[in-house]
Tab-separated table of C-alpha atoms in Angstrom:
chain	number	residue	atom	x	y	z
H	9	MET	CA	0.000	0.000	0.000
H	10	ARG	CA	1.021	3.633	-0.563
H	11	LEU	CA	1.529	5.315	2.831
H	12	VAL	CA	1.179	9.012	3.670
H	13	GLY	CA	2.845	10.202	6.879
H	14	PRO	CA	1.255	12.165	9.757
H	15	SER	CA	2.275	15.571	8.366
H	16	GLY	CA	1.231	14.751	4.784
H	17	GLU	CA	4.633	13.577	3.482
H	18	GLN	CA	4.883	10.540	1.203
H	19	VAL	CA	6.431	7.542	2.992
H	20	GLY	CA	6.201	5.353	-0.091
H	21	ILE	CA	4.866	1.890	-0.924
H	22	VAL	CA	5.121	-0.335	2.158
H	23	PRO	CA	3.618	-3.670	3.209
H	24	LEU	CA	0.653	-3.724	5.609
H	25	ALA	CA	2.723	-5.051	8.535
H	26	LYS	CA	5.253	-2.194	8.170
H	27	ALA	CA	2.415	0.389	7.990
H	28	LEU	CA	0.806	-0.989	11.159
H	29	GLU	CA	4.198	-0.950	12.888
H	30	LEU	CA	4.713	2.724	11.947
H	31	ALA	CA	1.197	3.563	13.195
H	32	GLN	CA	1.993	2.009	16.592
H	33	GLU	CA	5.343	3.779	16.704
H	34	TYR	CA	3.745	7.219	16.118
H	35	ASP	CA	0.741	6.293	18.339
H	36	LEU	CA	-1.637	7.100	15.464
H	37	ASP	CA	-4.330	5.300	13.476
H	38	LEU	CA	-3.840	3.793	10.014
H	39	VAL	CA	-6.732	5.094	7.887
H	40	GLU	CA	-7.490	3.957	4.345
H	41	VAL	CA	-7.991	7.105	2.280
H	42	ALA	CA	-8.423	5.772	-1.272
H	43	ALA	CA	-9.383	2.093	-1.429
H	44	ASN	CA	-9.899	2.003	-5.219
H	45	ALA	CA	-6.435	3.336	-6.074
H	46	ARG	CA	-3.705	0.926	-7.183
H	47	PRO	CA	-2.025	0.433	-4.738
H	48	PRO	CA	-4.520	1.550	-2.010
H	49	VAL	CA	-3.597	4.784	-0.190
H	50	CYS	CA	-3.452	4.887	3.597
H	51	LYS	CA	-2.605	7.720	5.952
H	52	LEU	CA	-1.261	7.885	9.491
H	53	MET	CA	-3.532	10.205	11.519
H	54	ASP	CA	-5.358	10.648	14.808
H	55	TYR	CA	-8.773	9.517	13.592
H	56	GLY	CA	-10.673	10.819	16.650
H	57	LYS	CA	-9.219	14.287	16.156
H	58	PHE	CA	-10.012	14.091	12.426
H	59	LYS	CA	-13.655	13.177	13.125
H	60	TYR	CA	-13.979	15.980	15.695
H	61	GLU	CA	-12.529	18.611	13.340
H	62	SER	CA	-14.737	17.517	10.447
H	63	ALA	CA	-17.801	17.648	12.740
H	64	MET	CA	-16.839	21.172	13.828
H	65	LYS	CA	-16.433	22.270	10.185
H	66	ALA	CA	-19.850	20.834	9.332
H	67	ARG	CA	-21.378	22.575	12.346
H	68	GLU	CA	-19.822	25.903	11.324
H	69	ALA	CA	-21.117	25.439	7.770
H	70	ARG	CA	-24.636	24.796	9.095
H	71	LYS	CA	-24.373	27.880	11.297
H	72	ASN	CA	-23.548	30.056	8.294
H	73	GLN	CA	-26.184	28.425	6.123
H	74	ALA	CA	-29.284	30.501	5.493
H	75	HIS	CA	-32.809	29.278	4.958
H	76	THR	CA	-34.915	31.348	2.596
H	77	VAL	CA	-37.980	32.513	4.456
H	78	ILE	CA	-41.009	34.154	2.908
H	79	LYS	CA	-42.625	36.636	5.272
H	80	GLU	CA	-46.168	37.779	4.550
H	81	MET	CA	-47.707	41.211	4.974
H	82	LYS	CA	-51.456	41.711	4.500
H	83	LEU	CA	-52.960	45.059	3.525
H	84	ARG	CA	-56.376	46.438	2.607
H	85	PRO	CA	-57.006	48.821	-0.327
H	86	LYS	CA	-58.338	51.582	1.978
H	87	ILE	CA	-55.407	51.494	4.419
H	88	ASP	CA	-54.792	54.506	6.669
H	89	PRO	CA	-51.502	56.389	5.997
H	90	HIS	CA	-50.149	55.634	9.490
H	91	ASP	CA	-51.012	51.939	9.147
H	92	TYR	CA	-49.333	51.924	5.730
H	93	ASP	CA	-46.161	53.387	7.257
H	94	THR	CA	-46.176	50.726	9.986
H	95	LYS	CA	-46.633	47.890	7.491
H	96	LYS	CA	-43.963	49.417	5.226
H	97	GLY	CA	-41.597	49.478	8.239
H	98	HIS	CA	-42.159	45.733	8.719
H	99	VAL	CA	-41.461	45.099	5.025
H	100	VAL	CA	-38.252	47.162	5.272
H	101	ARG	CA	-37.130	45.147	8.324
H	102	PHE	CA	-37.818	41.841	6.565
H	103	LEU	CA	-35.901	42.916	3.457
H	104	LYS	CA	-32.954	44.134	5.571
H	105	GLN	CA	-32.844	40.687	7.193
H	106	GLY	CA	-32.590	39.158	3.709
H	107	ASP	CA	-36.058	37.583	3.686
H	108	LYS	CA	-38.524	37.596	0.802
H	109	VAL	CA	-41.833	39.368	1.453
H	110	LYS	CA	-45.189	38.306	0.047
H	111	ILE	CA	-47.585	41.249	0.104
H	112	THR	CA	-51.271	40.387	-0.034
H	113	ILE	CA	-54.032	42.918	-0.559
H	114	MET	CA	-57.390	41.595	0.589
H	115	PHE	CA	-60.485	42.901	-1.183
H	116	ARG	CA	-63.937	42.762	0.407
H	117	GLY	CA	-67.355	43.403	-1.094
H	118	ARG	CA	-67.395	46.244	-3.614
H	119	GLU	CA	-63.608	46.653	-3.348
H	120	GLN	CA	-63.340	43.641	-5.677
H	121	SER	CA	-64.653	45.752	-8.560
H	122	ARG	CA	-61.686	48.195	-8.120
H	123	PRO	CA	-58.501	46.082	-8.401
H	124	GLU	CA	-56.583	49.133	-9.677
H	125	LEU	CA	-56.612	50.519	-6.097
H	126	GLY	CA	-54.713	47.468	-4.902
H	127	PHE	CA	-52.372	47.564	-7.876
H	128	ARG	CA	-51.496	51.227	-7.183
H	129	LEU	CA	-50.919	50.449	-3.498
H	130	LEU	CA	-48.543	47.593	-4.364
H	131	GLN	CA	-46.665	49.775	-6.876
H	132	ARG	CA	-46.340	52.537	-4.254
H	133	LEU	CA	-44.952	50.069	-1.703
H	134	ALA	CA	-42.505	48.655	-4.252
H	135	GLU	CA	-41.256	52.173	-5.063
H	136	ASP	CA	-40.888	53.002	-1.342
H	137	VAL	CA	-38.630	49.981	-0.713
H	138	GLN	CA	-36.849	49.784	-4.084
H	139	ASP	CA	-33.437	50.495	-2.474
H	140	LEU	CA	-33.784	47.336	-0.314
H	141	GLY	CA	-35.684	44.977	-2.609
H	142	PHE	CA	-37.043	44.324	-6.067
H	143	ILE	CA	-40.307	42.968	-7.444
H	144	GLU	CA	-39.789	39.231	-7.794
H	145	SER	CA	-43.299	38.495	-9.013
H	146	ASN	CA	-45.558	41.201	-10.383
H	147	PRO	CA	-48.953	41.900	-8.790
H	148	LYS	CA	-51.596	39.432	-9.859
H	149	GLN	CA	-55.219	38.921	-8.872
H	150	ASP	CA	-55.968	35.654	-7.085
H	151	GLY	CA	-59.675	35.508	-6.280
H	152	ARG	CA	-60.368	38.100	-3.572
H	153	ASN	CA	-56.659	38.806	-3.082
H	154	MET	CA	-53.912	40.518	-5.061
H	155	ILE	CA	-50.412	39.144	-4.442
H	156	MET	CA	-46.912	40.498	-5.107
H	157	VAL	CA	-43.546	39.103	-3.943
H	158	LEU	CA	-40.564	41.335	-3.133
H	159	GLY	CA	-37.050	39.880	-3.005
H	160	PRO	CA	-34.116	41.447	-1.136
H	161	HIS	CA	-31.123	42.882	-3.012
H	162	LYS	CA	-28.658	41.281	-0.588
H	163	LYS	CA	-28.507	37.614	0.260
H	164	LYS	CA	-29.571	36.226	3.624
H	165	THR	CA	-25.973	35.229	4.475
H	166	GLU	CA	-24.763	38.801	3.889
H	167	ALA	CA	-27.542	40.180	6.083
H	168	MET	CA	-26.697	37.651	8.820
H	169	ALA	CA	-22.998	38.597	8.662
H	170	GLU	CA	-23.833	42.311	8.938
H	171	ALA	CA	-26.114	41.637	11.915
H	172	ARG	CA	-23.353	39.647	13.664
H	173	GLU	CA	-20.837	42.456	13.055
H	174	ALA	CA	-23.254	45.075	14.398
H	175	GLN	CA	-23.954	42.923	17.463
H	176	ALA	CA	-20.224	42.486	18.115
H	177	ALA	CA	-19.700	46.254	17.774
H	178	ARG	CA	-22.516	46.957	20.267
H	179	LYS	CA	-21.074	44.411	22.689
H	180	ALA	CA	-17.580	45.936	22.423
H	181	GLU	CA	-19.065	49.409	22.939
H	182	ARG	CA	-20.884	48.265	26.090
H	183	GLN	CA	-17.779	46.602	27.507
H	184	GLY	CA	-15.517	49.520	26.627
H	185	GLY	CA	-17.945	52.175	27.928
H	186	ALA	CA	-18.260	53.590	31.439
H	187	PRO	CA	-19.457	51.222	34.174
H	188	ALA	CA	-23.159	51.325	34.924
H	189	GLU	CA	-24.210	53.707	37.718
H	190	GLU	CA	-25.810	52.355	40.862
H	191	PRO	CA	-29.562	52.879	41.392
H	192	ALA	CA	-30.412	56.054	43.345
H	193	GLY	CA	-32.317	54.497	46.276
H	194	GLU	CA	-29.686	51.941	47.344
H	195	PRO	CA	-26.466	52.844	49.151
H	196	ALA	CA	-23.215	51.541	47.702
H	197	GLU	CA	-21.410	48.893	49.729
H	198	ALA	CA	-17.821	49.570	50.703
């Protein structure tokens, strides 16, 4: 078999008994790396440490992995300006977090005969948040509802990285700042 040493150097082609002897000498495991190669390739390594490191890499990869989430915001055609601003604020927050937003306008009664009101409202919302997101699917009527999907300009992983950086900056600022003052009603202990 072809043997690779503990630090990645080529030992050469050695018999199995010699490879096992070297593994005992270095107090390491003999691991078959490429069984289909001619001759098979084996490596001297600490297999427990290898498994632990690969598990930690996989865990880190899962931590940085982002799941695409579709948030939903429901509006009515005759929405009050203040309510519109509140709902728009939620849409902005979702887009900043890197999530897609499905905006649904619900029509009731006679409102169904005026779908252009809903279309104008969706266009206005899309224009208000165009710096954070784009129209992924254009407004379309679906029974009593009109639906539009907005997608974020930045990816979820980028948004998560920015949030982590901001959180670390806030934490450093708190730790580096002045110590918290004691409450007024309680005397300080000496």
